[in-house]
Amino acid sequence: MALVRRIPLQPELNLISRRRIFLGISAFVVLASIVSVLVQGLNFGVDFRGGILMEIRTKGPADIAELRAEFNNLDLGDVTLQEFGRPTDVLINVQEQEGGEDAQMLAIERIKAALGDRVEQYRRTEFVGPKVGEELKRAGIIATLLALGGIALYIWLRFEWHFALAALLALTHDVIGTVGFFSVTQLEFNLASVAA
């Protein structure tokens, strides 16, 4: 009970007097997000653009720079490496190779040969074709729009119109800001990002 008494009943947080500052920050975030998406776009993962995805666990901490240099010598096109979770976990994305499924399998074998005995475990290896990637992209956009539409409908019916309008603006602000964050940082945007 003593802890409750220490919390002031009327906190001195005068946020309304600083509304212009906060509105300016929000406007900047939305504008920067839109510009970033239009200028550099999103870093779509293999789920959307097609290609090879490999998840590996190395025996010791992975040297991303060294691996990147080795993969650049393999002439596989665009190869991105990303450490995730532990220093030993690496995500490898390789653009789709020309020549169908045989070319993809050959690329996977070349990557495994370049990795050698540094790998403790191949956690997963996947190939996504560009047609499937386009379908997933379209389905992801539709799912996101339907979810936002359902949330917007609920908010509009649940609250008085001026509160609903403010909540819808906040929802739009948050979605634009999140997509902008992915664009600015160039973090991989995949199906898990859409679900989140």
PDB file of C-alpha atoms in Angstrom:
ATOM      1  CA  MET A   1       0.000   0.000   0.000  1.00  0.00           C
ATOM      2  CA  ALA A   2       2.937   2.343   0.679  1.00  0.00           C
ATOM      3  CA  LEU A   3       3.959   2.104  -3.005  1.00  0.00           C
ATOM      4  CA  VAL A   4       0.555   3.285  -4.149  1.00  0.00           C
ATOM      5  CA  ARG A   5       0.737   6.361  -1.918  1.00  0.00           C
ATOM      6  CA  ARG A   6       4.009   7.455  -3.547  1.00  0.00           C
ATOM      7  CA  ILE A   7       2.379   7.774  -6.954  1.00  0.00           C
ATOM      8  CA  PRO A   8       0.919  11.286  -7.287  1.00  0.00           C
ATOM      9  CA  LEU A   9      -2.814  11.381  -7.846  1.00  0.00           C
ATOM     10  CA  GLN A  10      -2.472  14.331 -10.216  1.00  0.00           C
ATOM     11  CA  PRO A  11       0.757  13.901 -12.193  1.00  0.00           C
ATOM     12  CA  GLU A  12       2.255  17.075 -13.615  1.00  0.00           C
ATOM     13  CA  LEU A  13       2.398  15.910 -17.254  1.00  0.00           C
ATOM     14  CA  ASN A  14       1.257  18.830 -19.352  1.00  0.00           C
ATOM     15  CA  LEU A  15       1.358  17.139 -22.765  1.00  0.00           C
ATOM     16  CA  ILE A  16      -1.294  19.338 -24.386  1.00  0.00           C
ATOM     17  CA  SER A  17       0.865  22.451 -24.073  1.00  0.00           C
ATOM     18  CA  ARG A  18       3.590  20.625 -26.084  1.00  0.00           C
ATOM     19  CA  ARG A  19       1.203  19.309 -28.748  1.00  0.00           C
ATOM     20  CA  ARG A  20       2.875  21.297 -31.547  1.00  0.00           C
ATOM     21  CA  ILE A  21       6.212  19.633 -30.814  1.00  0.00           C
ATOM     22  CA  PHE A  22       4.667  16.137 -30.786  1.00  0.00           C
ATOM     23  CA  LEU A  23       2.570  16.830 -33.896  1.00  0.00           C
ATOM     24  CA  GLY A  24       5.702  18.086 -35.647  1.00  0.00           C
ATOM     25  CA  ILE A  25       7.612  14.925 -34.709  1.00  0.00           C
ATOM     26  CA  SER A  26       4.713  12.752 -35.921  1.00  0.00           C
ATOM     27  CA  ALA A  27       4.442  14.693 -39.182  1.00  0.00           C
ATOM     28  CA  PHE A  28       8.197  14.314 -39.719  1.00  0.00           C
ATOM     29  CA  VAL A  29       8.025  10.534 -39.086  1.00  0.00           C
ATOM     30  CA  VAL A  30       5.141  10.098 -41.553  1.00  0.00           C
ATOM     31  CA  LEU A  31       6.766  12.289 -44.224  1.00  0.00           C
ATOM     32  CA  ALA A  32      10.192  10.651 -43.824  1.00  0.00           C
ATOM     33  CA  SER A  33       8.579   7.205 -44.003  1.00  0.00           C
ATOM     34  CA  ILE A  34       6.702   7.995 -47.210  1.00  0.00           C
ATOM     35  CA  VAL A  35       9.793   9.537 -48.849  1.00  0.00           C
ATOM     36  CA  SER A  36      11.969   6.585 -47.819  1.00  0.00           C
ATOM     37  CA  VAL A  37       9.508   4.033 -49.218  1.00  0.00           C
ATOM     38  CA  LEU A  38       9.221   5.976 -52.489  1.00  0.00           C
ATOM     39  CA  VAL A  39      12.981   6.562 -52.862  1.00  0.00           C
ATOM     40  CA  GLN A  40      14.622   3.336 -51.679  1.00  0.00           C
ATOM     41  CA  GLY A  41      11.645   1.043 -51.161  1.00  0.00           C
ATOM     42  CA  LEU A  42      11.567  -2.001 -48.926  1.00  0.00           C
ATOM     43  CA  ASN A  43      14.148  -4.750 -48.628  1.00  0.00           C
ATOM     44  CA  PHE A  44      11.834  -7.599 -49.624  1.00  0.00           C
ATOM     45  CA  GLY A  45      12.848 -11.017 -48.373  1.00  0.00           C
ATOM     46  CA  VAL A  46      12.949 -14.201 -50.394  1.00  0.00           C
ATOM     47  CA  ASP A  47       9.267 -14.704 -49.533  1.00  0.00           C
ATOM     48  CA  PHE A  48       8.372 -11.845 -51.865  1.00  0.00           C
ATOM     49  CA  ARG A  49      11.130 -11.579 -54.461  1.00  0.00           C
ATOM     50  CA  GLY A  50      11.977 -15.248 -54.955  1.00  0.00           C
ATOM     51  CA  GLY A  51      15.337 -16.936 -54.504  1.00  0.00           C
ATOM     52  CA  ILE A  52      17.202 -19.143 -52.045  1.00  0.00           C
ATOM     53  CA  LEU A  53      17.002 -18.804 -48.287  1.00  0.00           C
ATOM     54  CA  MET A  54      19.443 -20.651 -46.027  1.00  0.00           C
ATOM     55  CA  GLU A  55      19.601 -20.533 -42.257  1.00  0.00           C
ATOM     56  CA  ILE A  56      22.857 -21.840 -40.796  1.00  0.00           C
ATOM     57  CA  ARG A  57      24.515 -22.194 -37.414  1.00  0.00           C
ATOM     58  CA  THR A  58      28.303 -21.909 -37.439  1.00  0.00           C
ATOM     59  CA  LYS A  59      30.652 -23.651 -35.007  1.00  0.00           C
ATOM     60  CA  GLY A  60      31.934 -20.330 -33.664  1.00  0.00           C
ATOM     61  CA  PRO A  61      30.894 -16.684 -34.023  1.00  0.00           C
ATOM     62  CA  ALA A  62      30.285 -16.029 -37.722  1.00  0.00           C
ATOM     63  CA  ASP A  63      32.573 -13.609 -39.561  1.00  0.00           C
ATOM     64  CA  ILE A  64      29.963 -11.940 -41.784  1.00  0.00           C
ATOM     65  CA  ALA A  65      32.508  -9.832 -43.701  1.00  0.00           C
ATOM     66  CA  GLU A  66      34.608 -12.874 -44.583  1.00  0.00           C
ATOM     67  CA  LEU A  67      31.554 -14.889 -45.656  1.00  0.00           C
ATOM     68  CA  ARG A  68      30.282 -11.980 -47.753  1.00  0.00           C
ATOM     69  CA  ALA A  69      33.633 -11.722 -49.556  1.00  0.00           C
ATOM     70  CA  GLU A  70      33.629 -15.464 -50.303  1.00  0.00           C
ATOM     71  CA  PHE A  71      30.052 -15.429 -51.614  1.00  0.00           C
ATOM     72  CA  ASN A  72      30.781 -12.418 -53.842  1.00  0.00           C
ATOM     73  CA  ASN A  73      33.430 -14.556 -55.584  1.00  0.00           C
ATOM     74  CA  LEU A  74      30.845 -17.243 -56.406  1.00  0.00           C
ATOM     75  CA  ASP A  75      29.027 -15.051 -58.997  1.00  0.00           C
ATOM     76  CA  LEU A  76      25.584 -15.865 -57.642  1.00  0.00           C
ATOM     77  CA  GLY A  77      24.255 -12.324 -58.025  1.00  0.00           C
ATOM     78  CA  ASP A  78      22.740 -10.533 -55.060  1.00  0.00           C
ATOM     79  CA  VAL A  79      23.691 -12.345 -51.838  1.00  0.00           C
ATOM     80  CA  THR A  80      22.786 -10.872 -48.451  1.00  0.00           C
ATOM     81  CA  LEU A  81      23.957 -12.161 -45.091  1.00  0.00           C
ATOM     82  CA  GLN A  82      22.369 -11.274 -41.794  1.00  0.00           C
ATOM     83  CA  GLU A  83      23.225 -12.309 -38.256  1.00  0.00           C
ATOM     84  CA  PHE A  84      20.153 -13.025 -36.145  1.00  0.00           C
ATOM     85  CA  GLY A  85      19.619 -14.299 -32.652  1.00  0.00           C
ATOM     86  CA  ARG A  86      23.035 -15.594 -31.659  1.00  0.00           C
ATOM     87  CA  PRO A  87      26.424 -14.639 -33.190  1.00  0.00           C
ATOM     88  CA  THR A  88      26.551 -18.171 -34.630  1.00  0.00           C
ATOM     89  CA  ASP A  89      23.228 -17.888 -36.521  1.00  0.00           C
ATOM     90  CA  VAL A  90      23.348 -16.504 -40.059  1.00  0.00           C
ATOM     91  CA  LEU A  91      20.579 -15.959 -42.598  1.00  0.00           C
ATOM     92  CA  ILE A  92      21.736 -16.186 -46.225  1.00  0.00           C
ATOM     93  CA  ASN A  93      19.551 -14.808 -49.037  1.00  0.00           C
ATOM     94  CA  VAL A  94      20.538 -15.473 -52.646  1.00  0.00           C
ATOM     95  CA  GLN A  95      18.700 -14.104 -55.650  1.00  0.00           C
ATOM     96  CA  GLU A  96      17.016 -16.607 -57.943  1.00  0.00           C
ATOM     97  CA  GLN A  97      19.432 -18.190 -60.398  1.00  0.00           C
ATOM     98  CA  GLU A  98      18.618 -18.461 -64.081  1.00  0.00           C
ATOM     99  CA  GLY A  99      18.097 -22.023 -65.259  1.00  0.00           C
ATOM    100  CA  GLY A 100      15.272 -23.365 -63.149  1.00  0.00           C
ATOM    101  CA  GLU A 101      15.423 -25.769 -60.241  1.00  0.00           C
ATOM    102  CA  ASP A 102      18.727 -27.362 -61.312  1.00  0.00           C
ATOM    103  CA  ALA A 103      20.430 -23.961 -61.179  1.00  0.00           C
ATOM    104  CA  GLN A 104      19.068 -23.378 -57.669  1.00  0.00           C
ATOM    105  CA  MET A 105      20.369 -26.749 -56.463  1.00  0.00           C
ATOM    106  CA  LEU A 106      23.779 -26.033 -58.007  1.00  0.00           C
ATOM    107  CA  ALA A 107      23.897 -22.655 -56.241  1.00  0.00           C
ATOM    108  CA  ILE A 108      23.056 -24.312 -52.910  1.00  0.00           C
ATOM    109  CA  GLU A 109      25.868 -26.848 -53.415  1.00  0.00           C
ATOM    110  CA  ARG A 110      28.324 -24.045 -54.260  1.00  0.00           C
ATOM    111  CA  ILE A 111      27.341 -22.177 -51.099  1.00  0.00           C
ATOM    112  CA  LYS A 112      27.765 -25.302 -48.972  1.00  0.00           C
ATOM    113  CA  ALA A 113      31.190 -25.915 -50.529  1.00  0.00           C
ATOM    114  CA  ALA A 114      32.224 -22.315 -49.775  1.00  0.00           C
ATOM    115  CA  LEU A 115      31.068 -22.666 -46.168  1.00  0.00           C
ATOM    116  CA  GLY A 116      33.055 -25.874 -45.734  1.00  0.00           C
ATOM    117  CA  ASP A 117      33.332 -27.252 -42.226  1.00  0.00           C
ATOM    118  CA  ARG A 118      32.475 -23.936 -40.507  1.00  0.00           C
ATOM    119  CA  VAL A 119      28.806 -24.939 -40.362  1.00  0.00           C
ATOM    120  CA  GLU A 120      27.529 -26.898 -37.391  1.00  0.00           C
ATOM    121  CA  GLN A 121      23.961 -27.160 -38.683  1.00  0.00           C
ATOM    122  CA  TYR A 122      21.928 -26.227 -41.760  1.00  0.00           C
ATOM    123  CA  ARG A 123      18.715 -25.200 -40.027  1.00  0.00           C
ATOM    124  CA  ARG A 124      16.686 -24.718 -43.211  1.00  0.00           C
ATOM    125  CA  THR A 125      17.111 -24.339 -46.942  1.00  0.00           C
ATOM    126  CA  GLU A 126      14.232 -23.046 -49.056  1.00  0.00           C
ATOM    127  CA  PHE A 127      13.632 -21.935 -52.614  1.00  0.00           C
ATOM    128  CA  VAL A 128      10.790 -19.580 -53.572  1.00  0.00           C
ATOM    129  CA  GLY A 129       9.996 -18.916 -57.221  1.00  0.00           C
ATOM    130  CA  PRO A 130       9.205 -15.382 -58.425  1.00  0.00           C
ATOM    131  CA  LYS A 131       5.604 -16.296 -59.306  1.00  0.00           C
ATOM    132  CA  VAL A 132       4.996 -17.555 -55.758  1.00  0.00           C
ATOM    133  CA  GLY A 133       6.723 -14.424 -54.438  1.00  0.00           C
ATOM    134  CA  GLU A 134       4.366 -12.160 -56.402  1.00  0.00           C
ATOM    135  CA  GLU A 135       1.351 -14.134 -55.178  1.00  0.00           C
ATOM    136  CA  LEU A 136       2.572 -13.858 -51.576  1.00  0.00           C
ATOM    137  CA  LYS A 137       3.151 -10.118 -52.001  1.00  0.00           C
ATOM    138  CA  ARG A 138      -0.382  -9.626 -53.349  1.00  0.00           C
ATOM    139  CA  ALA A 139      -1.874 -11.838 -50.607  1.00  0.00           C
ATOM    140  CA  GLY A 140       0.101  -9.945 -47.941  1.00  0.00           C
ATOM    141  CA  ILE A 141      -1.171  -6.582 -49.178  1.00  0.00           C
ATOM    142  CA  ILE A 142      -4.769  -7.857 -49.284  1.00  0.00           C
ATOM    143  CA  ALA A 143      -4.485  -9.385 -45.783  1.00  0.00           C
ATOM    144  CA  THR A 144      -3.042  -6.160 -44.370  1.00  0.00           C
ATOM    145  CA  LEU A 145      -5.730  -3.995 -45.976  1.00  0.00           C
ATOM    146  CA  LEU A 146      -8.517  -6.305 -44.773  1.00  0.00           C
ATOM    147  CA  ALA A 147      -7.113  -6.309 -41.223  1.00  0.00           C
ATOM    148  CA  LEU A 148      -6.827  -2.512 -41.224  1.00  0.00           C
ATOM    149  CA  GLY A 149     -10.332  -2.213 -42.674  1.00  0.00           C
ATOM    150  CA  GLY A 150     -11.763  -4.492 -39.970  1.00  0.00           C
ATOM    151  CA  ILE A 151     -10.007  -2.552 -37.218  1.00  0.00           C
ATOM    152  CA  ALA A 152     -11.159   0.751 -38.724  1.00  0.00           C
ATOM    153  CA  LEU A 153     -14.772  -0.453 -38.919  1.00  0.00           C
ATOM    154  CA  TYR A 154     -14.703  -1.595 -35.296  1.00  0.00           C
ATOM    155  CA  ILE A 155     -13.206   1.706 -34.104  1.00  0.00           C
ATOM    156  CA  TRP A 156     -15.705   3.724 -36.151  1.00  0.00           C
ATOM    157  CA  LEU A 157     -18.679   1.812 -34.702  1.00  0.00           C
ATOM    158  CA  ARG A 158     -17.358   1.546 -31.138  1.00  0.00           C
ATOM    159  CA  PHE A 159     -16.399   5.168 -30.399  1.00  0.00           C
ATOM    160  CA  GLU A 160     -17.923   8.584 -30.941  1.00  0.00           C
ATOM    161  CA  TRP A 161     -16.955  10.007 -34.334  1.00  0.00           C
ATOM    162  CA  HIS A 162     -14.302  12.478 -33.094  1.00  0.00           C
ATOM    163  CA  PHE A 163     -12.582   9.820 -30.953  1.00  0.00           C
ATOM    164  CA  ALA A 164     -12.867   7.301 -33.792  1.00  0.00           C
ATOM    165  CA  LEU A 165     -11.275   9.761 -36.215  1.00  0.00           C
ATOM    166  CA  ALA A 166      -8.364  10.350 -33.826  1.00  0.00           C
ATOM    167  CA  ALA A 167      -7.912   6.583 -33.338  1.00  0.00           C
ATOM    168  CA  LEU A 168      -7.954   5.978 -37.119  1.00  0.00           C
ATOM    169  CA  LEU A 169      -5.361   8.713 -37.645  1.00  0.00           C
ATOM    170  CA  ALA A 170      -3.188   7.144 -34.931  1.00  0.00           C
ATOM    171  CA  LEU A 171      -3.572   3.703 -36.545  1.00  0.00           C
ATOM    172  CA  THR A 172      -2.568   5.087 -39.946  1.00  0.00           C
ATOM    173  CA  HIS A 173       0.365   6.941 -38.378  1.00  0.00           C
ATOM    174  CA  ASP A 174       1.621   3.745 -36.700  1.00  0.00           C
ATOM    175  CA  VAL A 175       1.389   1.613 -39.849  1.00  0.00           C
ATOM    176  CA  ILE A 176       3.147   4.242 -42.000  1.00  0.00           C
ATOM    177  CA  GLY A 177       5.822   4.710 -39.329  1.00  0.00           C
ATOM    178  CA  THR A 178       6.452   0.965 -39.074  1.00  0.00           C
ATOM    179  CA  VAL A 179       6.762   0.511 -42.841  1.00  0.00           C
ATOM    180  CA  GLY A 180       9.018   3.575 -42.922  1.00  0.00           C
ATOM    181  CA  PHE A 181      11.225   2.046 -40.222  1.00  0.00           C
ATOM    182  CA  PHE A 182      11.667  -1.071 -42.372  1.00  0.00           C
ATOM    183  CA  SER A 183      12.506   1.127 -45.359  1.00  0.00           C
ATOM    184  CA  VAL A 184      14.993   3.398 -43.570  1.00  0.00           C
ATOM    185  CA  THR A 185      16.835   0.568 -41.799  1.00  0.00           C
ATOM    186  CA  GLN A 186      16.519  -1.798 -44.797  1.00  0.00           C
ATOM    187  CA  LEU A 187      15.613  -4.657 -42.468  1.00  0.00           C
ATOM    188  CA  GLU A 188      14.271  -7.618 -44.375  1.00  0.00           C
ATOM    189  CA  PHE A 189      10.520  -7.287 -44.989  1.00  0.00           C
ATOM    190  CA  ASN A 190       8.997 -10.761 -45.189  1.00  0.00           C
ATOM    191  CA  LEU A 191       5.806 -12.636 -44.349  1.00  0.00           C
ATOM    192  CA  ALA A 192       6.641 -12.565 -40.629  1.00  0.00           C
ATOM    193  CA  SER A 193       6.813  -8.747 -40.849  1.00  0.00           C
ATOM    194  CA  VAL A 194       3.379  -8.625 -42.470  1.00  0.00           C
ATOM    195  CA  ALA A 195       1.944 -10.933 -39.803  1.00  0.00           C
ATOM    196  CA  ALA A 196       3.439  -8.796 -37.022  1.00  0.00           C
TER     197      ALA A 196
END
